[in-house]
PDB file of C-alpha atoms in Angstrom:
ATOM      1  CA  UNK A   1    -102.260  15.185-134.080  1.00  0.00           C
ATOM      2  CA  UNK A   2    -103.312  12.361-131.821  1.00  0.00           C
ATOM      3  CA  UNK A   3    -103.897  13.563-128.320  1.00  0.00           C
ATOM      4  CA  UNK A   4    -105.534  12.794-124.964  1.00  0.00           C
ATOM      5  CA  UNK A   5    -107.307  15.558-123.049  1.00  0.00           C
ATOM      6  CA  UNK A   6    -108.057  15.737-119.399  1.00  0.00           C
ATOM      7  CA  UNK A   7    -109.929  18.888-118.772  1.00  0.00           C
ATOM      8  CA  UNK A   8    -110.121  18.565-114.920  1.00  0.00           C
ATOM      9  CA  UNK A   9    -106.584  19.540-113.666  1.00  0.00           C
ATOM     10  CA  UNK A  10    -107.472  19.550-109.981  1.00  0.00           C
ATOM     11  CA  UNK A  11    -110.608  18.118-108.326  1.00  0.00           C
ATOM     12  CA  UNK A  12    -111.388  18.471-104.608  1.00  0.00           C
ATOM     13  CA  UNK A  13    -114.064  16.340-103.030  1.00  0.00           C
ATOM     14  CA  UNK A  14    -115.262  15.315 -99.564  1.00  0.00           C
ATOM     15  CA  UNK A  15    -115.343  11.720 -98.675  1.00  0.00           C
ATOM     16  CA  UNK A  16    -118.358   9.803 -99.921  1.00  0.00           C
ATOM     17  CA  UNK A  17    -118.869  12.219-102.818  1.00  0.00           C
ATOM     18  CA  UNK A  18    -119.199  10.858-106.266  1.00  0.00           C
ATOM     19  CA  UNK A  19    -116.365  11.245-108.822  1.00  0.00           C
ATOM     20  CA  UNK A  20    -116.240  11.649-112.497  1.00  0.00           C
ATOM     21  CA  UNK A  21    -113.068  12.563-114.310  1.00  0.00           C
ATOM     22  CA  UNK A  22    -113.191  13.419-117.936  1.00  0.00           C
ATOM     23  CA  UNK A  23    -110.909  11.973-120.667  1.00  0.00           C
ATOM     24  CA  UNK A  24    -111.294  12.693-124.454  1.00  0.00           C
ATOM     25  CA  UNK A  25    -109.066  11.413-127.179  1.00  0.00           C
ATOM     26  CA  UNK A  26    -108.633  12.619-130.730  1.00  0.00           C
ATOM     27  CA  UNK A  27    -108.385   9.703-133.237  1.00  0.00           C
ATOM     28  CA  UNK A  28    -110.928   8.140-135.598  1.00  0.00           C
ATOM     29  CA  UNK A  29    -109.735   4.663-135.639  1.00  0.00           C
ATOM     30  CA  UNK A  30    -109.320   1.819-133.111  1.00  0.00           C
ATOM     31  CA  UNK A  31    -108.049   2.803-129.749  1.00  0.00           C
ATOM     32  CA  UNK A  32    -107.216   1.050-126.559  1.00  0.00           C
ATOM     33  CA  UNK A  33    -107.806   3.105-123.454  1.00  0.00           C
ATOM     34  CA  UNK A  34    -106.240   3.141-120.012  1.00  0.00           C
ATOM     35  CA  UNK A  35    -106.508   4.843-116.662  1.00  0.00           C
ATOM     36  CA  UNK A  36    -103.354   4.975-114.509  1.00  0.00           C
ATOM     37  CA  UNK A  37    -103.223   6.165-110.916  1.00  0.00           C
ATOM     38  CA  UNK A  38    -100.234   7.546-109.129  1.00  0.00           C
ATOM     39  CA  UNK A  39    -100.539   7.669-105.354  1.00  0.00           C
ATOM     40  CA  UNK A  40     -98.264  10.194-103.503  1.00  0.00           C
ATOM     41  CA  UNK A  41     -94.775   9.017-103.619  1.00  0.00           C
ATOM     42  CA  UNK A  42     -95.515   6.008-105.652  1.00  0.00           C
ATOM     43  CA  UNK A  43     -95.241   4.841-109.272  1.00  0.00           C
ATOM     44  CA  UNK A  44     -97.921   4.829-111.813  1.00  0.00           C
ATOM     45  CA  UNK A  45    -100.254   1.895-111.563  1.00  0.00           C
ATOM     46  CA  UNK A  46    -102.781   0.527-114.043  1.00  0.00           C
ATOM     47  CA  UNK A  47    -106.369   1.186-112.730  1.00  0.00           C
ATOM     48  CA  UNK A  48    -108.304  -0.265-115.630  1.00  0.00           C
ATOM     49  CA  UNK A  49    -108.256  -0.689-119.333  1.00  0.00           C
ATOM     50  CA  UNK A  50    -110.564  -0.991-122.388  1.00  0.00           C
ATOM     51  CA  UNK A  51    -109.816  -2.939-125.451  1.00  0.00           C
ATOM     52  CA  UNK A  52    -113.078  -4.157-126.872  1.00  0.00           C
ATOM     53  CA  UNK A  53    -116.437  -5.499-125.824  1.00  0.00           C
ATOM     54  CA  UNK A  54    -118.476  -4.017-122.997  1.00  0.00           C
ATOM     55  CA  UNK A  55    -117.930  -0.270-122.991  1.00  0.00           C
ATOM     56  CA  UNK A  56    -118.356  -0.200-119.208  1.00  0.00           C
ATOM     57  CA  UNK A  57    -115.192  -1.345-117.710  1.00  0.00           C
ATOM     58  CA  UNK A  58    -114.663  -2.121-113.999  1.00  0.00           C
ATOM     59  CA  UNK A  59    -111.302  -1.667-112.370  1.00  0.00           C
ATOM     60  CA  UNK A  60    -109.703  -1.989-109.012  1.00  0.00           C
ATOM     61  CA  UNK A  61    -110.893  -0.190-105.851  1.00  0.00           C
ATOM     62  CA  UNK A  62    -114.497   0.428-107.086  1.00  0.00           C
ATOM     63  CA  UNK A  63    -113.428   2.482-110.135  1.00  0.00           C
ATOM     64  CA  UNK A  64    -115.123   2.115-113.511  1.00  0.00           C
ATOM     65  CA  UNK A  65    -114.912   3.837-116.827  1.00  0.00           C
ATOM     66  CA  UNK A  66    -117.282   4.117-119.800  1.00  0.00           C
ATOM     67  CA  UNK A  67    -116.097   4.186-123.354  1.00  0.00           C
ATOM     68  CA  UNK A  68    -118.373   6.285-125.536  1.00  0.00           C
ATOM     69  CA  UNK A  69    -117.229   6.086-129.053  1.00  0.00           C
ATOM     70  CA  UNK A  70    -119.468   8.728-130.375  1.00  0.00           C
ATOM     71  CA  UNK A  71    -118.063  11.214-127.919  1.00  0.00           C
ATOM     72  CA  UNK A  72    -114.494  10.008-128.085  1.00  0.00           C
ATOM     73  CA  UNK A  73    -114.640   9.799-124.359  1.00  0.00           C
ATOM     74  CA  UNK A  74    -113.432   7.401-121.569  1.00  0.00           C
ATOM     75  CA  UNK A  75    -114.543   9.006-118.302  1.00  0.00           C
ATOM     76  CA  UNK A  76    -113.501   7.543-114.904  1.00  0.00           C
ATOM     77  CA  UNK A  77    -116.117   7.259-112.303  1.00  0.00           C
ATOM     78  CA  UNK A  78    -116.480   6.189-108.626  1.00  0.00           C
ATOM     79  CA  UNK A  79    -119.779   6.442-106.797  1.00  0.00           C
ATOM     80  CA  UNK A  80    -118.192   7.183-103.314  1.00  0.00           C
ATOM     81  CA  UNK A  81    -114.618   8.262-102.933  1.00  0.00           C
ATOM     82  CA  UNK A  82    -112.412   7.721 -99.859  1.00  0.00           C
ATOM     83  CA  UNK A  83    -109.497   9.728 -98.536  1.00  0.00           C
ATOM     84  CA  UNK A  84    -107.164   7.016 -99.782  1.00  0.00           C
ATOM     85  CA  UNK A  85    -108.240   7.829-103.343  1.00  0.00           C
ATOM     86  CA  UNK A  86    -106.142  11.010-103.136  1.00  0.00           C
ATOM     87  CA  UNK A  87    -103.865  10.726-106.121  1.00  0.00           C
ATOM     88  CA  UNK A  88    -103.102  11.807-109.603  1.00  0.00           C
ATOM     89  CA  UNK A  89    -105.090  10.048-112.392  1.00  0.00           C
ATOM     90  CA  UNK A  90    -103.713   9.795-115.901  1.00  0.00           C
ATOM     91  CA  UNK A  91    -105.834   8.810-118.925  1.00  0.00           C
ATOM     92  CA  UNK A  92    -103.860   7.116-121.748  1.00  0.00           C
ATOM     93  CA  UNK A  93    -104.616   5.885-125.220  1.00  0.00           C
ATOM     94  CA  UNK A  94    -102.876   3.277-127.382  1.00  0.00           C
ATOM     95  CA  UNK A  95    -103.531   4.542-130.814  1.00  0.00           C
ATOM     96  CA  UNK A  96    -102.504   2.643-133.938  1.00  0.00           C
ATOM     97  CA  UNK A  97     -98.968   1.960-132.686  1.00  0.00           C
ATOM     98  CA  UNK A  98     -97.291   0.496-129.672  1.00  0.00           C
ATOM     99  CA  UNK A  99     -97.046   3.933-128.146  1.00  0.00           C
ATOM    100  CA  UNK A 100     -99.152   5.187-125.256  1.00  0.00           C
ATOM    101  CA  UNK A 101    -100.272   8.811-125.369  1.00  0.00           C
ATOM    102  CA  UNK A 102    -100.982  10.205-121.973  1.00  0.00           C
ATOM    103  CA  UNK A 103    -103.182  13.064-120.814  1.00  0.00           C
ATOM    104  CA  UNK A 104    -101.819  15.687-118.517  1.00  0.00           C
ATOM    105  CA  UNK A 105    -103.357  14.169-115.417  1.00  0.00           C
ATOM    106  CA  UNK A 106    -105.954  15.203-112.931  1.00  0.00           C
ATOM    107  CA  UNK A 107    -104.980  15.727-109.325  1.00  0.00           C
ATOM    108  CA  UNK A 108    -107.701  14.455-106.912  1.00  0.00           C
ATOM    109  CA  UNK A 109    -107.741  15.534-103.375  1.00  0.00           C
ATOM    110  CA  UNK A 110    -110.276  13.928-101.006  1.00  0.00           C
ATOM    111  CA  UNK A 111    -110.882  15.495 -97.609  1.00  0.00           C
ATOM    112  CA  UNK A 112    -112.260  13.477 -94.726  1.00  0.00           C
TER     113      UNK A 112
ATOM    114  CA  UNK B   1     -91.495  -6.047-104.012  1.00  0.00           C
ATOM    115  CA  UNK B   2     -90.371  -3.424-106.459  1.00  0.00           C
ATOM    116  CA  UNK B   3     -90.310  -4.838-109.964  1.00  0.00           C
ATOM    117  CA  UNK B   4     -89.057  -1.834-111.936  1.00  0.00           C
ATOM    118  CA  UNK B   5     -86.348  -0.020-110.059  1.00  0.00           C
ATOM    119  CA  UNK B   6     -84.954   3.313-110.929  1.00  0.00           C
ATOM    120  CA  UNK B   7     -81.855   4.784-109.476  1.00  0.00           C
ATOM    121  CA  UNK B   8     -81.352   7.353-108.157  1.00  0.00           C
ATOM    122  CA  UNK B   9     -84.767   8.846-107.044  1.00  0.00           C
ATOM    123  CA  UNK B  10     -83.283  12.272-107.281  1.00  0.00           C
ATOM    124  CA  UNK B  11     -80.339  13.343-109.507  1.00  0.00           C
ATOM    125  CA  UNK B  12     -78.800  16.763-109.656  1.00  0.00           C
ATOM    126  CA  UNK B  13     -76.313  17.639-112.356  1.00  0.00           C
ATOM    127  CA  UNK B  14     -74.733  20.730-113.780  1.00  0.00           C
ATOM    128  CA  UNK B  15     -75.665  22.395-117.012  1.00  0.00           C
ATOM    129  CA  UNK B  16     -73.795  20.612-119.808  1.00  0.00           C
ATOM    130  CA  UNK B  17     -72.470  17.746-117.627  1.00  0.00           C
ATOM    131  CA  UNK B  18     -73.298  14.281-118.844  1.00  0.00           C
ATOM    132  CA  UNK B  19     -75.668  12.283-116.665  1.00  0.00           C
ATOM    133  CA  UNK B  20     -76.873   8.688-116.701  1.00  0.00           C
ATOM    134  CA  UNK B  21     -80.166   7.437-115.174  1.00  0.00           C
ATOM    135  CA  UNK B  22     -80.635   3.749-114.657  1.00  0.00           C
ATOM    136  CA  UNK B  23     -83.535   1.342-114.701  1.00  0.00           C
ATOM    137  CA  UNK B  24     -83.697  -2.379-113.828  1.00  0.00           C
ATOM    138  CA  UNK B  25     -86.463  -4.812-113.904  1.00  0.00           C
ATOM    139  CA  UNK B  26     -87.195  -8.248-112.217  1.00  0.00           C
ATOM    140  CA  UNK B  27     -90.076  -9.064-114.534  1.00  0.00           C
ATOM    141  CA  UNK B  28     -88.092 -10.439-117.489  1.00  0.00           C
ATOM    142  CA  UNK B  29     -90.034  -8.273-119.793  1.00  0.00           C
ATOM    143  CA  UNK B  30     -89.032  -7.852-123.387  1.00  0.00           C
ATOM    144  CA  UNK B  31     -89.785  -4.152-123.680  1.00  0.00           C
ATOM    145  CA  UNK B  32     -88.434  -1.234-121.707  1.00  0.00           C
ATOM    146  CA  UNK B  33     -89.561   2.335-122.171  1.00  0.00           C
ATOM    147  CA  UNK B  34     -88.219   5.799-121.113  1.00  0.00           C
ATOM    148  CA  UNK B  35     -90.658   8.655-120.627  1.00  0.00           C
ATOM    149  CA  UNK B  36     -89.997  12.322-119.865  1.00  0.00           C
ATOM    150  CA  UNK B  37     -92.537  14.093-117.672  1.00  0.00           C
ATOM    151  CA  UNK B  38     -92.188  17.779-117.110  1.00  0.00           C
ATOM    152  CA  UNK B  39     -94.180  19.580-114.376  1.00  0.00           C
ATOM    153  CA  UNK B  40     -97.942  19.558-115.023  1.00  0.00           C
ATOM    154  CA  UNK B  41     -97.436  17.768-118.407  1.00  0.00           C
ATOM    155  CA  UNK B  42     -98.220  14.281-119.667  1.00  0.00           C
ATOM    156  CA  UNK B  43     -95.496  11.651-119.693  1.00  0.00           C
ATOM    157  CA  UNK B  44     -93.917  11.702-123.105  1.00  0.00           C
ATOM    158  CA  UNK B  45     -92.239   8.712-124.694  1.00  0.00           C
ATOM    159  CA  UNK B  46     -88.581   9.208-125.636  1.00  0.00           C
ATOM    160  CA  UNK B  47     -87.743   5.758-126.840  1.00  0.00           C
ATOM    161  CA  UNK B  48     -88.088   2.159-126.171  1.00  0.00           C
ATOM    162  CA  UNK B  49     -86.334  -1.144-126.591  1.00  0.00           C
ATOM    163  CA  UNK B  50     -87.871  -4.314-127.814  1.00  0.00           C
ATOM    164  CA  UNK B  51     -85.181  -6.852-126.710  1.00  0.00           C
ATOM    165  CA  UNK B  52     -82.104  -5.220-128.286  1.00  0.00           C
ATOM    166  CA  UNK B  53     -83.994  -3.334-130.974  1.00  0.00           C
ATOM    167  CA  UNK B  54     -83.998   0.395-130.286  1.00  0.00           C
ATOM    168  CA  UNK B  55     -86.959   2.493-131.323  1.00  0.00           C
ATOM    169  CA  UNK B  56     -86.510   6.220-131.089  1.00  0.00           C
ATOM    170  CA  UNK B  57     -89.382   8.686-131.134  1.00  0.00           C
ATOM    171  CA  UNK B  58     -89.127  11.221-133.978  1.00  0.00           C
ATOM    172  CA  UNK B  59     -89.157  14.282-131.785  1.00  0.00           C
ATOM    173  CA  UNK B  60     -86.659  12.926-129.113  1.00  0.00           C
ATOM    174  CA  UNK B  61     -83.705  15.292-129.060  1.00  0.00           C
ATOM    175  CA  UNK B  62     -80.303  13.955-130.117  1.00  0.00           C
ATOM    176  CA  UNK B  63     -78.987  14.847-126.654  1.00  0.00           C
ATOM    177  CA  UNK B  64     -80.896  11.798-125.305  1.00  0.00           C
ATOM    178  CA  UNK B  65     -79.552   8.296-125.884  1.00  0.00           C
ATOM    179  CA  UNK B  66     -80.178   4.918-124.372  1.00  0.00           C
ATOM    180  CA  UNK B  67     -78.403   1.652-123.817  1.00  0.00           C
ATOM    181  CA  UNK B  68     -79.686  -1.747-122.910  1.00  0.00           C
ATOM    182  CA  UNK B  69     -76.787  -4.061-122.118  1.00  0.00           C
ATOM    183  CA  UNK B  70     -79.022  -6.895-121.139  1.00  0.00           C
ATOM    184  CA  UNK B  71     -82.658  -7.799-120.474  1.00  0.00           C
ATOM    185  CA  UNK B  72     -82.729  -6.416-116.954  1.00  0.00           C
ATOM    186  CA  UNK B  73     -81.079  -3.096-117.307  1.00  0.00           C
ATOM    187  CA  UNK B  74     -81.716   0.015-119.420  1.00  0.00           C
ATOM    188  CA  UNK B  75     -79.912   3.343-119.144  1.00  0.00           C
ATOM    189  CA  UNK B  76     -80.861   6.807-120.252  1.00  0.00           C
ATOM    190  CA  UNK B  77     -77.938   9.081-121.115  1.00  0.00           C
ATOM    191  CA  UNK B  78     -78.232  12.750-121.454  1.00  0.00           C
ATOM    192  CA  UNK B  79     -75.047  14.005-123.109  1.00  0.00           C
ATOM    193  CA  UNK B  80     -75.277  17.714-122.412  1.00  0.00           C
ATOM    194  CA  UNK B  81     -78.190  18.519-120.166  1.00  0.00           C
ATOM    195  CA  UNK B  82     -79.831  21.869-120.608  1.00  0.00           C
ATOM    196  CA  UNK B  83     -82.164  23.621-118.099  1.00  0.00           C
ATOM    197  CA  UNK B  84     -85.064  22.487-120.274  1.00  0.00           C
ATOM    198  CA  UNK B  85     -84.245  18.848-119.482  1.00  0.00           C
ATOM    199  CA  UNK B  86     -85.163  19.165-115.871  1.00  0.00           C
ATOM    200  CA  UNK B  87     -87.984  16.649-115.425  1.00  0.00           C
ATOM    201  CA  UNK B  88     -89.145  13.389-114.010  1.00  0.00           C
ATOM    202  CA  UNK B  89     -87.890  10.393-116.037  1.00  0.00           C
ATOM    203  CA  UNK B  90     -90.049   7.359-115.930  1.00  0.00           C
ATOM    204  CA  UNK B  91     -88.963   3.864-116.849  1.00  0.00           C
ATOM    205  CA  UNK B  92     -91.597   1.222-117.733  1.00  0.00           C
ATOM    206  CA  UNK B  93     -91.628  -2.305-119.040  1.00  0.00           C
ATOM    207  CA  UNK B  94     -94.091  -4.573-120.716  1.00  0.00           C
ATOM    208  CA  UNK B  95     -93.995  -8.258-121.593  1.00  0.00           C
ATOM    209  CA  UNK B  96     -94.124  -7.518-125.310  1.00  0.00           C
ATOM    210  CA  UNK B  97     -95.312  -4.732-127.562  1.00  0.00           C
ATOM    211  CA  UNK B  98     -98.988  -4.375-128.411  1.00  0.00           C
ATOM    212  CA  UNK B  99    -101.664  -2.084-127.316  1.00  0.00           C
ATOM    213  CA  UNK B 100    -103.053  -4.823-125.053  1.00  0.00           C
ATOM    214  CA  UNK B 101     -99.912  -5.028-123.019  1.00  0.00           C
ATOM    215  CA  UNK B 102    -100.094  -3.047-119.691  1.00  0.00           C
ATOM    216  CA  UNK B 103     -96.931  -1.057-118.835  1.00  0.00           C
ATOM    217  CA  UNK B 104     -95.299  -1.456-115.389  1.00  0.00           C
ATOM    218  CA  UNK B 105     -93.742   1.780-114.167  1.00  0.00           C
ATOM    219  CA  UNK B 106     -90.835   2.546-111.843  1.00  0.00           C
ATOM    220  CA  UNK B 107     -90.925   5.329-109.206  1.00  0.00           C
ATOM    221  CA  UNK B 108     -89.031   7.678-111.547  1.00  0.00           C
ATOM    222  CA  UNK B 109     -85.973   9.739-111.280  1.00  0.00           C
ATOM    223  CA  UNK B 110     -86.405  13.512-110.744  1.00  0.00           C
ATOM    224  CA  UNK B 111     -83.545  15.313-112.577  1.00  0.00           C
ATOM    225  CA  UNK B 112     -82.560  18.793-111.583  1.00  0.00           C
ATOM    226  CA  UNK B 113     -80.095  20.972-113.508  1.00  0.00           C
ATOM    227  CA  UNK B 114     -77.983  23.605-111.827  1.00  0.00           C
TER     228      UNK B 114
END
């Protein structure tokens, strides 16, 4: 079955540390990939997306993600996190249909 | 300004008592989605409307139904809630269907079952 896996369930970092959140999908065909962020008490917001072209995608607030087709991965990165990045991060894939398949999310806590 | 509005934010109902969750949007989007998100799990699509066309996911229980009386509003009806239906329910919209269309989410309604 098609699925999206986020192996890091809870990540704790200090400010200025670098961040990488893993995302893997299981599907051999064309996929569109997304990262959504949910700040405490707020709704899910689109952080960045990949459809085609340059596999390195830049999003808002200094985030970027790299699509590596051979690894079925779309990891999210940020060189230096801030306290305001504390949130839950969801990877999602649009696979073959109009449906988004979400991962279970990674809770990021950043301490000053 | 909130563009996808879900009411109420918190809903408590009794086991077996029908409940309706509402969603409205100011974006004039064609597509409206309902997701169920249980604790520590991924949001799971229940169904979506493209205009008036209803699209049910194969594994959505019959207990869950939806209505879309007009472009702006969409309702989620749970006919006989069970304890396992306690979850966050998310409404989302997109301008049209297609993998390149970002979805805009509401704040969700957290449903508790007594």
